CSV table of C-alpha atoms in Angstrom, one decimal:
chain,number,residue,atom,x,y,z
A,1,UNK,CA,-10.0,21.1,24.8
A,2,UNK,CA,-13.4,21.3,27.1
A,3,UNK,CA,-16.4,23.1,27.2
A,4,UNK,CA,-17.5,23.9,30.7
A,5,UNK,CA,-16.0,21.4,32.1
A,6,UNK,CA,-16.7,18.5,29.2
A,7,UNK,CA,-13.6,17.4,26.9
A,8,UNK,CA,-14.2,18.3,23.1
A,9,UNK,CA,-14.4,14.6,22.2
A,10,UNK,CA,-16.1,15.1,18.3
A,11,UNK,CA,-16.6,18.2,16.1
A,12,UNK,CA,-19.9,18.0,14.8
A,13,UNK,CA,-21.0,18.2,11.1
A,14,UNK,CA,-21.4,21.5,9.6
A,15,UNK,CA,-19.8,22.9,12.2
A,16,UNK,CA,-17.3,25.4,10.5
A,17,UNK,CA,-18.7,25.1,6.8
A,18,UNK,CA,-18.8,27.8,4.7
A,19,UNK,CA,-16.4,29.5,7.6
A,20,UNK,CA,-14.1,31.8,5.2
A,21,UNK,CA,-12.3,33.6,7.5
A,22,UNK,CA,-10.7,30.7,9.3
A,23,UNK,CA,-6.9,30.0,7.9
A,24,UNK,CA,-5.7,27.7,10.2
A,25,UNK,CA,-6.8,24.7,12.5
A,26,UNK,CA,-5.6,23.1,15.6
A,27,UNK,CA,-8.3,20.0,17.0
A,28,UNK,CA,-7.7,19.4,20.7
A,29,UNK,CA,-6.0,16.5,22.1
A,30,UNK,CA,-9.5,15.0,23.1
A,31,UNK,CA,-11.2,15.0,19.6
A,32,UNK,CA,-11.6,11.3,18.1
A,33,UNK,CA,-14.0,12.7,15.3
A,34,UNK,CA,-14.2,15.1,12.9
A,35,UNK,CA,-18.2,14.5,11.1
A,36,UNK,CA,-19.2,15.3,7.9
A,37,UNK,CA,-18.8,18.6,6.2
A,38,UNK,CA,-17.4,20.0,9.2
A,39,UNK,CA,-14.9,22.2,7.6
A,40,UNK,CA,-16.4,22.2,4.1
A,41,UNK,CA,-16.1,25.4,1.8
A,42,UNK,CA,-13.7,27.0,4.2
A,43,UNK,CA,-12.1,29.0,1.3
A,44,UNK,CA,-9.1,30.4,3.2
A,45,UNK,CA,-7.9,26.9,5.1
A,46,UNK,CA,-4.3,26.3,4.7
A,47,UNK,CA,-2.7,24.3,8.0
A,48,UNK,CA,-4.8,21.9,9.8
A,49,UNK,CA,-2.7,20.0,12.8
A,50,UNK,CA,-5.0,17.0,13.8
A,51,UNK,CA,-4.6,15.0,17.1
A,52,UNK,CA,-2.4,12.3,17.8
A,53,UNK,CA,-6.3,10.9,19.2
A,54,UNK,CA,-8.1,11.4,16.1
A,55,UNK,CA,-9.4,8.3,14.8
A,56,UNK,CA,-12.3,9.0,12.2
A,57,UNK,CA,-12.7,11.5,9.4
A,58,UNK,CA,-16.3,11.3,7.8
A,59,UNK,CA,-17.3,12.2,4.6
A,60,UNK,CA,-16.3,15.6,3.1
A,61,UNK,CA,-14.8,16.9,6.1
A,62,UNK,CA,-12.5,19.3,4.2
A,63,UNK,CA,-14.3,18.9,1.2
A,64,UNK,CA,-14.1,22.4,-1.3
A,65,UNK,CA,-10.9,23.8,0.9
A,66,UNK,CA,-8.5,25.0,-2.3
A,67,UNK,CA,-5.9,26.6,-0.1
A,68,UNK,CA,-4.8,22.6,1.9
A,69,UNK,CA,-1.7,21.7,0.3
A,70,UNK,CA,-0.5,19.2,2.9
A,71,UNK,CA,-1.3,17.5,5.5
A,72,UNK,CA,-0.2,15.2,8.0
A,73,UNK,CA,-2.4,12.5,9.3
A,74,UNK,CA,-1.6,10.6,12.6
A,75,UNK,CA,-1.1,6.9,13.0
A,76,UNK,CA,-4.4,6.8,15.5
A,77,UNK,CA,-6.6,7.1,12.6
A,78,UNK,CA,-8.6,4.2,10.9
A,79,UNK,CA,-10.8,5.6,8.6
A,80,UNK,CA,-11.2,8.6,6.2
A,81,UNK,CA,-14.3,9.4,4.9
A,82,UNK,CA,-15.5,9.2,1.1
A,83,UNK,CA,-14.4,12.7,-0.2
A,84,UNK,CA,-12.7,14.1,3.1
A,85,UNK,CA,-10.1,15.9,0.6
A,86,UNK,CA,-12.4,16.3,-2.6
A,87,UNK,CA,-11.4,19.7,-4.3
A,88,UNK,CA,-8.4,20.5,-2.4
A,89,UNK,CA,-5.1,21.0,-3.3
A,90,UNK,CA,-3.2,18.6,-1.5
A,91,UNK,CA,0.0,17.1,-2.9
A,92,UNK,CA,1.9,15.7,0.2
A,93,UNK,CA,0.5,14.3,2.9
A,94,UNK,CA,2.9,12.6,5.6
A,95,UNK,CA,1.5,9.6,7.5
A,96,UNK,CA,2.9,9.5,10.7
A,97,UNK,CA,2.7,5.3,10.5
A,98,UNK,CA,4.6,2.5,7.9
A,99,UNK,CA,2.9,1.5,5.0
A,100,UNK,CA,1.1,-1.2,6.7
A,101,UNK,CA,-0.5,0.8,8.9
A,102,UNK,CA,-2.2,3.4,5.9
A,103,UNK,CA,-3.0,0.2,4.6
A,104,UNK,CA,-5.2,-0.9,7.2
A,105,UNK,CA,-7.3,2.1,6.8
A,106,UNK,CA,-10.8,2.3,5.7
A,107,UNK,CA,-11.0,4.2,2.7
A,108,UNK,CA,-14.0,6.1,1.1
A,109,UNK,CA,-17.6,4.8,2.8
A,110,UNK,CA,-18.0,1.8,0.3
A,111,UNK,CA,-18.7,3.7,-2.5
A,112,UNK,CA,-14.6,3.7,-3.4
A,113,UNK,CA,-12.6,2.5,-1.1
A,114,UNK,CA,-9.2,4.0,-2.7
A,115,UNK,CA,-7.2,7.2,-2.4
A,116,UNK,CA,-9.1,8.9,-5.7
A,117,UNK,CA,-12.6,7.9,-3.3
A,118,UNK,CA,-11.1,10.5,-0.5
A,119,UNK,CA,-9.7,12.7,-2.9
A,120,UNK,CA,-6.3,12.8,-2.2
A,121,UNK,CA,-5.3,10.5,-5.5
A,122,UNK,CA,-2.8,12.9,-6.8
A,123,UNK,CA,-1.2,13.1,-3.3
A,124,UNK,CA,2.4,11.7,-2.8
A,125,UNK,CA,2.4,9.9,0.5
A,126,UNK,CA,4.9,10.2,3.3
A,127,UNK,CA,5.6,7.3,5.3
A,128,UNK,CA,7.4,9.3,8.5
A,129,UNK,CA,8.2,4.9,10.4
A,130,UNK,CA,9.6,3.8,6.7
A,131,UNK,CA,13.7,4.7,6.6
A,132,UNK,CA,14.9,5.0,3.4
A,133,UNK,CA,17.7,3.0,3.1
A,134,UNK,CA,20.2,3.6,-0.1
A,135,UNK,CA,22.5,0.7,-1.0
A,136,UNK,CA,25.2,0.2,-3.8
A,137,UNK,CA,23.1,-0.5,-7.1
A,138,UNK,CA,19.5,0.1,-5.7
A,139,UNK,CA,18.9,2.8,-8.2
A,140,UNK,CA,19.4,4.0,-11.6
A,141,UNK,CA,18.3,7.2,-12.5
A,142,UNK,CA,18.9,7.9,-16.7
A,143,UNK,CA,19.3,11.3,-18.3
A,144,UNK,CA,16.2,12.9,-18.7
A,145,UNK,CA,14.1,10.0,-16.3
A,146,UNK,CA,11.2,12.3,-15.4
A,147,UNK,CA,11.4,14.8,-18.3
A,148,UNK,CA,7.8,15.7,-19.7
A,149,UNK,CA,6.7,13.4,-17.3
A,150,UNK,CA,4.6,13.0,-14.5
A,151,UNK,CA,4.7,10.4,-12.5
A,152,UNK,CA,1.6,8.8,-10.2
A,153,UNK,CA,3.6,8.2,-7.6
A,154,UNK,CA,7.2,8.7,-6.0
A,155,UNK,CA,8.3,7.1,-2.7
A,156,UNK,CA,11.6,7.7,-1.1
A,157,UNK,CA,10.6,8.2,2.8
A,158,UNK,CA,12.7,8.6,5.4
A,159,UNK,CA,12.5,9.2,9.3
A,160,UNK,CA,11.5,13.2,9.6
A,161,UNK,CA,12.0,14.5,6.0
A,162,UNK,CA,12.1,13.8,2.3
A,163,UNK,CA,14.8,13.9,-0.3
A,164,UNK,CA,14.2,16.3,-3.3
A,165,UNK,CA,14.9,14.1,-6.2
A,166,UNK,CA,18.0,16.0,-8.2
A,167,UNK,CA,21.1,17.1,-7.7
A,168,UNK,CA,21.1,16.7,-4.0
A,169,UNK,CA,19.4,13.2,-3.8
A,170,UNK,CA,22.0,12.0,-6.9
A,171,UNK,CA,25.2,13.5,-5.0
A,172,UNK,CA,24.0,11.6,-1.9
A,173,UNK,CA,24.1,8.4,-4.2
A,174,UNK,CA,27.1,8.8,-5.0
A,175,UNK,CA,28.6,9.0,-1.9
A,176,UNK,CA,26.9,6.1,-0.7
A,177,UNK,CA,28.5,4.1,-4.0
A,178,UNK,CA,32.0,5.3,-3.1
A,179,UNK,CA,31.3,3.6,0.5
C-alpha cells in the first residue's frame, strides 16, 4: 500500500490497460481513486476486491474486461464513472450499503446518469444492509412465473447471501406460512 514510503492513495489512468496477463486485483486499503481506463482491455480480469476507502471510479475503469462477472462495491463510494463496466460480463454485483445509499451515488458523468450509463444495466443488485424479511402472504409465485422469461430485475437481499429462487426459496415459504 506505499511506494517508498508514500501510501498508494489513486491509481492513475491507463495504468494497467491493455494488461492481459493480470487475472485478479486487490487495491490497497489507501486508494480513494481508481482514474480512467485504468484497467481497460485487461482480457483475463475475473475478481477485483476494492477498498472499503475507495470513493471514485472514473470513466471506463474496467471498460472491455469480458471475464468480470461480479463485483462487490463498498459503501465508501459515491460515484462511478460513465462506462466503468461497459462490455463486461457482470450479472451480480453486491453493494455493501441499503438501497438508499446506491441511491445517493453519482451515476455516469452527466451524459447518463443511470445503471445502462455505467454499464452494469443487466446487473442484479445486492443490497448486503437490506434483510429480507418473509411474512405470511407476501408472495405469490404461479406455475410457470418466470418461464421464457427474463426478468429486468429480481430483488430478494438478505444480510450475507442470496436466495436462489426455486425449490429451496419456495420450501423456505412454506415454512414460514406454517409459522
Amino acid at each position: 500500500d506505499e511506494i517508498d514510503g508514500y501510501p498508494v492513495t489513486s491509481i492513475d489512468q491507463f495504468a494497467f490497460k491493455n494488461c492481459d496477463s493480470i487475472t485478479s486485483v486487490k487495491i490497497g486499503e489507501n486508494v480513494t481513486v481508481i482514474k480512467r481506463q485504468a484497467f481497460t482491455s485487461c482480457d483475463l480480469l475475473e475478481n477485483v476486491i476494492f477498498p472499503d476507502s475507495l470513493e471514485s471510479l472514473w470513466s471506463e475503469t474496467f471498460n472491455n474486461c469480458p471475464n468480470l462477472t461480479e463485483i462487490k462495491i463498498p459503501k465508501s463510494v459515491k460515484s462511478i464513472g460513465f462506462g466503468s463496466f461497459f462490455n463486461t460480463n457482470i450479472e451480480t454485483v453486491y453493494y455493501q450499503g441499503t438501497r438508499v445509499d446506491w441511491s445517493e451515488i453519482s451515476l455516469g458523468s452527466g451524459v447518463s446518469d443511470s445503471l445502462n450509463g455505467v454499464g452494469l444495466d443487466r446487473a442484479a443488485i445486492i443490497f448486503e444492509e437490506d434483510p429480507l424479511v418473509i411474512k405470511k402472504g407476501d408472495f405469490t409465485f404461479e406455475t410457470d412465473a418466470f418461464y421464457k422469461g427474463k426478468p429486468k430485475e429480481l430483488l430478494f437481499a438478505t444480510n450475507k447471501y442470496l436466495c436462489e429462487i426455486g425449490r429451496y426459496l419456495i420450501s423456505r415459504i412454506e415454512e414460514a406460512k406454517k409459522k
